[in-house]
Amino acid sequence: MLKIAVLISGGGTNLQALIDAIESREIAGKIEVVISSKEDAYGLVRAKNHGISTSVLKIDKLLGKAARDRALMQLLLDYQVDLVILAGYLGILSEEIIKEYSNRIINIHPSLIPSFSGRSFYGVRVHREAIIRGVKLSGATVHFVNEVTDGGPIILQEAIAVDFEDDEVSLQKKVLNIEHRLLVKAVRLYSEGRLEVIDNRVKIH
Ligand code: GRF
């Protein structure tokens, strides 16, 4: 059975979607640990409610990011994780982790990559920029993580219409609904061994 680590920084609704899909046996896997970059992330409560181990890894002012990344790598190794899922995780992973878990880290991004993606696009900012630009379509993307932020092989995308009446909050809500479905589907496909990466593209078998 697939051993999964989920990394979060916030509310954890995507984490909840994964927990529900595992409990209903839609995904054959087990979340071994939920790791948060913030100690007050509500996703930690969700994990505890379901008896899942949790860990908080913040950047220590003195020791810096490298120490946090080493601790993160050690945790993933300790739990013998097969798959890492970034579900609203705000940190950038170290090159060592990305290399060690090549094509085994999945991220969910709340836009149609490559639109509104990259280092400066996270959280509600993504939706604000989409509204300001007046795009008629937005959506969500699930992709493997490589060394380019939001640049890894795309697994799944789904679009939704942006209405003139939408604002960043309503658009975020619409997109989150898609995210939950898309992330579960991608992890299911991965757990079934149906994803193959060929030249930065994903073939679904
Ligand atoms: C989602 O929109 C995700 O795409 C983004 O951060 C948000 C996290 O939401 N990276 P949640 O914590 O899963 O509710």
Tab-separated table of C-alpha atoms and ligand atoms in Angstrom:
chain	number	residue	atom	x	y	z
A	1	MET	CA	0.000	0.000	0.000
A	2	LEU	CA	1.221	3.474	-0.947
A	3	LYS	CA	2.799	5.362	1.943
A	4	ILE	CA	1.971	9.034	1.665
A	5	ALA	CA	3.194	12.236	3.348
A	6	VAL	CA	1.021	15.327	2.967
A	7	LEU	CA	2.607	18.755	3.408
A	8	ILE	CA	0.339	21.654	4.333
A	9	SER	CA	0.396	25.242	5.554
A	10	GLY	CA	-3.278	26.069	6.039
A	11	GLY	CA	-6.855	24.887	6.216
A	12	GLY	CA	-6.211	21.509	4.686
A	13	THR	CA	-9.369	21.008	2.649
A	14	ASN	CA	-7.296	19.178	0.029
A	15	LEU	CA	-5.852	17.022	2.807
A	16	GLN	CA	-9.412	16.292	3.938
A	17	ALA	CA	-10.359	15.218	0.409
A	18	LEU	CA	-7.452	12.751	0.443
A	19	ILE	CA	-8.342	11.437	3.914
A	20	ASP	CA	-11.949	10.886	2.781
A	21	ALA	CA	-10.866	9.154	-0.442
A	22	ILE	CA	-8.592	6.804	1.488
A	23	GLU	CA	-11.255	6.033	4.080
A	24	SER	CA	-13.785	5.257	1.348
A	25	ARG	CA	-11.124	3.096	-0.373
A	26	GLU	CA	-11.090	5.188	-3.512
A	27	ILE	CA	-7.322	5.406	-3.013
A	28	ALA	CA	-5.308	2.396	-1.849
A	29	GLY	CA	-2.857	4.177	0.398
A	30	LYS	CA	-2.125	5.417	3.866
A	31	ILE	CA	-1.198	8.909	5.007
A	32	GLU	CA	1.766	8.168	7.271
A	33	VAL	CA	2.345	11.755	8.331
A	34	VAL	CA	1.028	15.277	7.827
A	35	ILE	CA	3.754	17.905	7.968
A	36	SER	CA	2.910	21.577	8.390
A	37	SER	CA	5.017	24.693	7.990
A	38	LYS	CA	2.731	26.461	10.467
A	39	GLU	CA	1.770	25.279	13.937
A	40	ASP	CA	-1.730	26.799	13.783
A	41	ALA	CA	-2.687	25.224	10.432
A	42	TYR	CA	-6.192	23.782	10.763
A	43	GLY	CA	-5.106	20.853	8.620
A	44	LEU	CA	-3.208	19.556	11.670
A	45	VAL	CA	-6.511	19.249	13.532
A	46	ARG	CA	-8.002	17.363	10.591
A	47	ALA	CA	-5.070	14.922	10.671
A	48	LYS	CA	-5.350	14.355	14.422
A	49	ASN	CA	-9.105	13.791	14.110
A	50	HIS	CA	-8.281	10.855	11.877
A	51	GLY	CA	-5.435	9.481	13.993
A	52	ILE	CA	-2.711	10.565	11.565
A	53	SER	CA	0.749	11.514	12.899
A	54	THR	CA	1.656	15.168	12.539
A	55	SER	CA	4.791	17.233	12.595
A	56	VAL	CA	5.446	20.976	12.433
A	57	LEU	CA	8.598	22.103	10.652
A	58	LYS	CA	9.227	25.812	10.743
A	59	ILE	CA	12.323	27.664	9.595
A	60	ASP	CA	14.431	28.337	12.680
A	61	LYS	CA	15.761	31.915	12.611
A	62	LEU	CA	19.247	30.803	13.633
A	63	LEU	CA	19.543	27.489	11.816
A	64	GLY	CA	17.844	28.657	8.598
A	65	LYS	CA	16.086	26.912	5.719
A	66	ALA	CA	18.768	24.283	5.116
A	67	ALA	CA	18.228	22.814	8.591
A	68	ARG	CA	14.456	22.737	8.055
A	69	ASP	CA	14.927	20.954	4.730
A	70	ARG	CA	17.272	18.383	6.278
A	71	ALA	CA	14.717	17.701	9.021
A	72	LEU	CA	12.012	17.347	6.374
A	73	MET	CA	14.071	14.872	4.347
A	74	GLN	CA	14.789	12.865	7.511
A	75	LEU	CA	11.088	12.707	8.366
A	76	LEU	CA	10.206	11.448	4.880
A	77	LEU	CA	12.920	8.790	5.135
A	78	ASP	CA	11.880	7.796	8.676
A	79	TYR	CA	8.285	7.250	7.553
A	80	GLN	CA	9.513	5.418	4.430
A	81	VAL	CA	7.257	7.547	2.308
A	82	ASP	CA	6.587	6.563	-1.350
A	83	LEU	CA	4.718	9.704	-2.364
A	84	VAL	CA	4.825	13.308	-1.127
A	85	ILE	CA	1.803	15.533	-1.687
A	86	LEU	CA	2.017	19.299	-1.454
A	87	ALA	CA	-1.512	20.324	-0.511
A	88	GLY	CA	-1.319	24.068	0.033
A	89	TYR	CA	2.269	23.906	1.291
A	90	LEU	CA	3.857	27.340	1.077
A	91	GLY	CA	7.521	26.329	1.324
A	92	ILE	CA	9.848	25.643	-1.591
A	93	LEU	CA	11.470	22.198	-1.337
A	94	SER	CA	15.244	21.803	-1.439
A	95	GLU	CA	16.944	20.383	-4.520
A	96	GLU	CA	17.998	17.317	-2.500
A	97	ILE	CA	14.401	16.439	-1.671
A	98	ILE	CA	13.227	17.047	-5.242
A	99	LYS	CA	16.024	14.815	-6.552
A	100	GLU	CA	15.466	12.055	-4.000
A	101	TYR	CA	11.718	12.014	-4.724
A	102	SER	CA	11.857	12.632	-8.467
A	103	ASN	CA	8.375	12.119	-10.003
A	104	ARG	CA	7.155	11.155	-6.529
A	105	ILE	CA	6.101	14.630	-5.367
A	106	ILE	CA	2.692	15.915	-6.454
A	107	ASN	CA	1.536	19.533	-6.125
A	108	ILE	CA	-1.886	21.079	-6.561
A	109	HIS	CA	-1.973	24.599	-7.998
A	110	PRO	CA	-5.142	26.735	-8.190
A	111	SER	CA	-4.830	27.932	-11.797
A	112	LEU	CA	-4.376	26.546	-15.265
A	113	ILE	CA	-0.568	26.355	-15.400
A	114	PRO	CA	1.340	28.122	-16.972
A	115	SER	CA	-1.086	30.982	-16.289
A	116	PHE	CA	-0.731	32.597	-12.869
A	117	SER	CA	2.013	30.259	-11.740
A	118	GLY	CA	5.589	30.495	-10.514
A	119	ARG	CA	7.200	31.715	-7.340
A	120	SER	CA	5.110	34.854	-6.821
A	121	PHE	CA	1.737	33.137	-7.323
A	122	TYR	CA	0.371	31.474	-4.214
A	123	GLY	CA	-2.769	31.579	-2.108
A	124	VAL	CA	-5.520	34.031	-2.933
A	125	ARG	CA	-3.059	36.126	-4.983
A	126	VAL	CA	-3.492	33.652	-7.856
A	127	HIS	CA	-7.222	34.353	-8.003
A	128	ARG	CA	-6.808	38.116	-7.523
A	129	GLU	CA	-4.528	38.286	-10.556
A	130	ALA	CA	-6.929	36.150	-12.598
A	131	ILE	CA	-9.789	38.539	-11.763
A	132	ILE	CA	-7.682	41.631	-12.531
A	133	ARG	CA	-6.617	40.141	-15.891
A	134	GLY	CA	-10.229	39.369	-16.690
A	135	VAL	CA	-9.677	35.799	-17.815
A	136	LYS	CA	-12.849	33.928	-18.736
A	137	LEU	CA	-11.466	30.555	-17.695
A	138	SER	CA	-9.471	29.486	-14.688
A	139	GLY	CA	-9.107	26.135	-12.986
A	140	ALA	CA	-6.723	23.817	-11.214
A	141	THR	CA	-3.615	21.844	-12.125
A	142	VAL	CA	-2.063	18.799	-10.489
A	143	HIS	CA	1.557	18.224	-11.443
A	144	PHE	CA	4.746	16.479	-10.463
A	145	VAL	CA	7.273	18.734	-8.784
A	146	ASN	CA	10.648	19.400	-10.358
A	147	GLU	CA	13.286	22.078	-9.747
A	148	VAL	CA	11.251	24.742	-11.595
A	149	THR	CA	8.480	26.179	-9.394
A	150	ASP	CA	5.129	25.044	-10.893
A	151	GLY	CA	7.086	23.806	-13.927
A	152	GLY	CA	6.934	20.027	-13.461
A	153	PRO	CA	5.040	17.533	-15.664
A	154	ILE	CA	1.296	18.221	-15.634
A	155	ILE	CA	-0.847	15.268	-14.570
A	156	LEU	CA	-4.376	16.690	-14.749
A	157	GLN	CA	-6.092	20.017	-15.382
A	158	GLU	CA	-9.684	21.121	-15.196
A	159	ALA	CA	-11.162	24.480	-16.175
A	160	ILE	CA	-14.104	26.494	-14.888
A	161	ALA	CA	-15.743	29.652	-16.196
A	162	VAL	CA	-14.977	32.917	-14.451
A	163	ASP	CA	-18.127	35.058	-14.255
A	164	PHE	CA	-18.053	38.841	-14.344
A	165	GLU	CA	-19.582	38.812	-10.860
A	166	ASP	CA	-16.787	36.646	-9.425
A	167	ASP	CA	-14.251	38.113	-7.038
A	168	GLU	CA	-11.092	36.487	-5.684
A	169	VAL	CA	-13.003	34.831	-2.840
A	170	SER	CA	-15.770	33.305	-4.951
A	171	LEU	CA	-13.258	32.186	-7.577
A	172	GLN	CA	-11.090	30.563	-4.903
A	173	LYS	CA	-14.135	28.655	-3.656
A	174	LYS	CA	-15.056	27.434	-7.149
A	175	VAL	CA	-11.503	26.332	-7.874
A	176	LEU	CA	-11.113	24.567	-4.508
A	177	ASN	CA	-14.035	22.298	-5.394
A	178	ILE	CA	-12.221	21.265	-8.558
A	179	GLU	CA	-8.935	20.841	-6.688
A	180	HIS	CA	-10.356	18.283	-4.292
A	181	ARG	CA	-11.632	16.089	-7.114
A	182	LEU	CA	-8.534	16.518	-9.266
A	183	LEU	CA	-6.028	15.770	-6.496
A	184	VAL	CA	-7.843	12.614	-5.456
A	185	LYS	CA	-7.986	11.452	-9.070
A	186	ALA	CA	-4.270	12.107	-9.622
A	187	VAL	CA	-3.256	10.233	-6.472
A	188	ARG	CA	-5.517	7.351	-7.431
A	189	LEU	CA	-3.925	7.160	-10.897
A	190	TYR	CA	-0.475	7.282	-9.280
A	191	SER	CA	-1.361	4.542	-6.794
A	192	GLU	CA	-2.547	2.385	-9.670
A	193	GLY	CA	0.782	2.881	-11.471
A	194	ARG	CA	-0.910	4.573	-14.408
A	195	LEU	CA	1.227	7.705	-14.696
A	196	GLU	CA	4.287	7.723	-16.898
A	197	VAL	CA	6.515	10.779	-17.328
A	198	ILE	CA	7.947	11.162	-20.809
A	199	ASP	CA	9.946	14.327	-21.647
A	200	ASN	CA	8.233	16.512	-19.022
A	201	ARG	CA	4.786	15.269	-20.129
A	202	VAL	CA	2.581	12.749	-18.405
A	203	LYS	CA	1.058	9.807	-20.228
A	204	ILE	CA	-1.971	8.330	-18.439
A	205	HIS	CA	-2.278	4.586	-18.995
B	1	GRF	C1	-5.266	25.503	-2.466
B	1	GRF	O1	-5.892	26.461	-3.268
B	1	GRF	C2	-4.022	24.996	-3.157
B	1	GRF	O2	-4.151	24.867	-4.515
B	1	GRF	C3	-3.053	26.081	-2.827
B	1	GRF	O3	-3.347	26.420	-1.482
B	1	GRF	C4	-4.719	26.137	-1.196
B	1	GRF	C5	-4.773	25.214	-0.015
B	1	GRF	O4	-6.062	24.971	0.423
B	1	GRF	N1	-1.708	25.669	-3.137
B	1	GRF	P1	-6.325	23.872	1.544
B	1	GRF	O5	-5.344	24.150	2.690
B	1	GRF	O6	-6.132	22.512	0.952
B	1	GRF	O7	-7.743	24.106	1.984
